[in-house]
Tab-separated table of C-alpha atoms in Angstrom:
chain	number	residue	atom	x	y	z
A	1	ALA	CA	63.528	56.828	59.644
A	2	GLN	CA	65.530	53.495	59.181
A	3	ALA	CA	68.902	54.598	60.614
A	4	LEU	CA	67.193	55.366	63.506
A	5	GLY	CA	67.340	51.469	64.459
A	6	GLY	CA	63.321	51.553	65.360
A	7	LEU	CA	62.799	54.590	67.253
A	8	PRO	CA	59.167	55.722	66.671
A	9	THR	CA	58.947	58.403	64.120
A	10	ALA	CA	56.751	61.244	62.266
A	11	LEU	CA	57.117	62.324	58.802
A	12	VAL	CA	57.104	66.416	58.316
A	13	PRO	CA	56.238	66.081	54.842
A	14	LEU	CA	57.959	68.651	52.119
A	15	THR	CA	54.575	71.062	52.173
A	16	THR	CA	55.187	71.504	56.061
A	17	VAL	CA	58.911	72.627	55.640
A	18	ARG	CA	57.752	75.171	53.072
A	19	SER	CA	54.937	76.633	55.167
A	20	SER	CA	55.268	79.125	57.415
A	21	ARG	CA	58.043	78.802	60.650
A	22	PRO	CA	55.004	78.484	63.292
A	23	THR	CA	53.497	75.804	60.824
A	24	LEU	CA	57.051	73.839	61.239
A	25	LEU	CA	57.171	74.769	64.407
A	26	THR	CA	54.244	73.339	65.182
A	27	ALA	CA	54.774	70.092	63.807
A	28	LEU	CA	58.000	69.573	65.023
A	29	ARG	CA	56.572	70.392	68.479
A	30	ALA	CA	53.444	67.922	67.703
A	31	ALA	CA	56.363	65.154	67.156
A	32	ALA	CA	58.070	65.604	70.576
A	33	VAL	CA	55.137	65.308	72.442
A	34	ALA	CA	54.041	63.175	71.247
A	35	GLY	CA	57.491	60.551	71.706
A	36	ARG	CA	58.964	60.555	67.964
A	37	VAL	CA	61.613	61.733	65.995
A	38	ALA	CA	60.444	64.317	63.195
A	39	ILE	CA	61.895	63.013	59.872
A	40	CYS	CA	61.401	66.587	57.725
A	41	ASP	CA	61.813	65.771	53.904
A	42	ALA	CA	63.874	68.135	52.429
A	43	GLU	CA	65.303	68.985	48.969
A	44	THR	CA	67.167	72.037	49.248
A	45	ASP	CA	69.327	74.220	51.201
A	46	ALA	CA	66.428	76.442	52.155
A	47	ASP	CA	64.502	73.667	52.706
A	48	LEU	CA	67.405	72.651	55.739
A	49	ASP	CA	67.240	76.402	56.960
A	50	ALA	CA	63.369	76.392	57.433
A	51	ILE	CA	64.282	73.057	59.775
A	52	VAL	CA	66.731	74.867	61.146
A	53	ALA	CA	65.106	78.115	61.934
A	54	ALA	CA	62.597	76.515	63.173
A	55	SER	CA	63.866	74.448	65.471
A	56	LEU	CA	65.965	76.266	66.860
A	57	ALA	CA	63.250	78.997	67.285
A	58	ASP	CA	61.896	76.412	69.664
A	59	GLY	CA	64.827	76.765	72.426
A	60	PRO	CA	67.537	74.480	73.642
A	61	GLY	CA	65.189	71.985	74.076
A	62	MET	CA	64.894	71.092	70.559
A	63	ARG	CA	67.405	68.384	68.796
A	64	LEU	CA	68.402	67.823	65.445
A	65	VAL	CA	69.535	64.673	64.020
A	66	GLY	CA	70.203	64.056	60.225
A	67	SER	CA	72.563	64.481	57.833
A	68	GLY	CA	75.991	67.011	56.439
A	69	GLY	CA	73.045	68.832	55.114
A	70	LEU	CA	71.497	69.600	57.814
A	71	ALA	CA	74.960	69.859	60.048
A	72	LEU	CA	75.593	72.816	57.467
A	73	ALA	CA	72.894	74.623	57.936
A	74	VAL	CA	73.118	74.797	61.502
A	75	GLY	CA	76.458	76.285	60.732
A	76	ARG	CA	74.825	78.321	58.375
A	77	HIS	CA	72.868	79.787	60.618
A	78	LEU	CA	75.364	80.231	63.451
A	79	ALA	CA	77.554	82.010	61.060
A	80	THR	CA	74.808	84.418	60.820
A	81	ALA	CA	73.747	84.387	64.835
A	82	PHE	CA	77.539	85.189	65.292
A	83	PRO	CA	79.586	86.736	62.767
A	84	ALA	CA	83.557	85.712	62.994
A	85	THR	CA	85.532	88.580	65.439
A	86	GLY	CA	88.884	87.281	64.674
A	87	MET	CA	89.639	86.188	68.327
A	88	THR	CA	91.640	83.271	68.676
A	89	VAL	CA	92.244	80.851	71.193
A	90	ALA	CA	95.457	79.870	72.270
A	91	GLY	CA	96.280	80.485	68.403
A	92	ILE	CA	93.288	78.611	66.964
A	93	PRO	CA	90.692	80.890	65.382
A	94	SER	CA	88.139	80.549	67.766
A	95	ALA	CA	84.261	79.427	67.202
A	96	PRO	CA	81.945	81.737	65.230
A	97	GLY	CA	81.818	84.852	67.484
A	98	ALA	CA	83.331	85.523	70.809
A	99	LEU	CA	81.928	82.021	72.218
A	100	GLY	CA	84.734	80.374	71.744
A	101	ALA	CA	86.966	82.283	73.508
A	102	THR	CA	84.934	82.718	76.034
A	103	ALA	CA	83.726	79.568	76.613
A	104	SER	CA	87.911	78.712	76.942
A	105	ALA	CA	88.345	81.352	79.286
A	106	ALA	CA	85.456	80.018	81.670
A	107	ALA	CA	87.210	76.736	81.432
A	108	GLY	CA	90.404	78.484	82.294
A	109	GLY	CA	92.278	78.469	78.839
A	110	GLN	CA	94.998	81.026	77.563
A	111	VAL	CA	92.771	83.765	75.177
A	112	ALA	CA	94.836	85.389	72.758
A	113	THR	CA	94.148	88.328	70.227
A	114	PRO	CA	95.459	88.882	67.307
A	115	ALA	CA	97.339	91.642	68.375
A	116	THR	CA	98.959	89.745	71.438
A	117	GLU	CA	98.781	86.463	70.164
A	118	ALA	CA	102.777	86.800	68.808
A	119	ALA	CA	103.721	88.065	72.317
A	120	ALA	CA	102.386	84.917	74.290
A	121	PRO	CA	104.136	82.648	76.155
A	122	SER	CA	104.079	79.083	74.650
A	123	ALA	CA	102.897	76.798	77.870
A	124	THR	CA	103.720	73.388	77.960
A	125	ALA	CA	100.665	72.780	80.595
A	126	PRO	CA	97.094	73.801	81.014
A	127	ALA	CA	96.284	77.024	81.877
A	128	VAL	CA	94.902	76.742	85.989
A	129	PRO	CA	92.221	79.070	86.989
A	130	ASP	CA	93.059	81.001	89.989
A	131	ALA	CA	91.160	80.116	93.270
């Protein structure tokens, strides 16, 4: 809470983090509705995973703020939700699943699969999408 520079906070105790997902989600929503940043107590990766799962169950409106451990929990969740497909985008391994390739293609980036990557010509300028 001190690292948030005086923002209003609400403590979510470890007992709530370790309770059911609906109970944890209710606590997170209550903090958000009150205009407070939820500070969730956690001791283990399982606690962090529960916080991420409850937060993401509420949709894209919930925001997570925390440590590197929380970021790893988000990565674990996304790796499970979007397993890697082995695709690459412009020679760089894609984000989990095809999501990275789709986003790059939508932005006009070059998309290559492992089979076509070696045959793709190298470009010195960014790709320009068709009009």
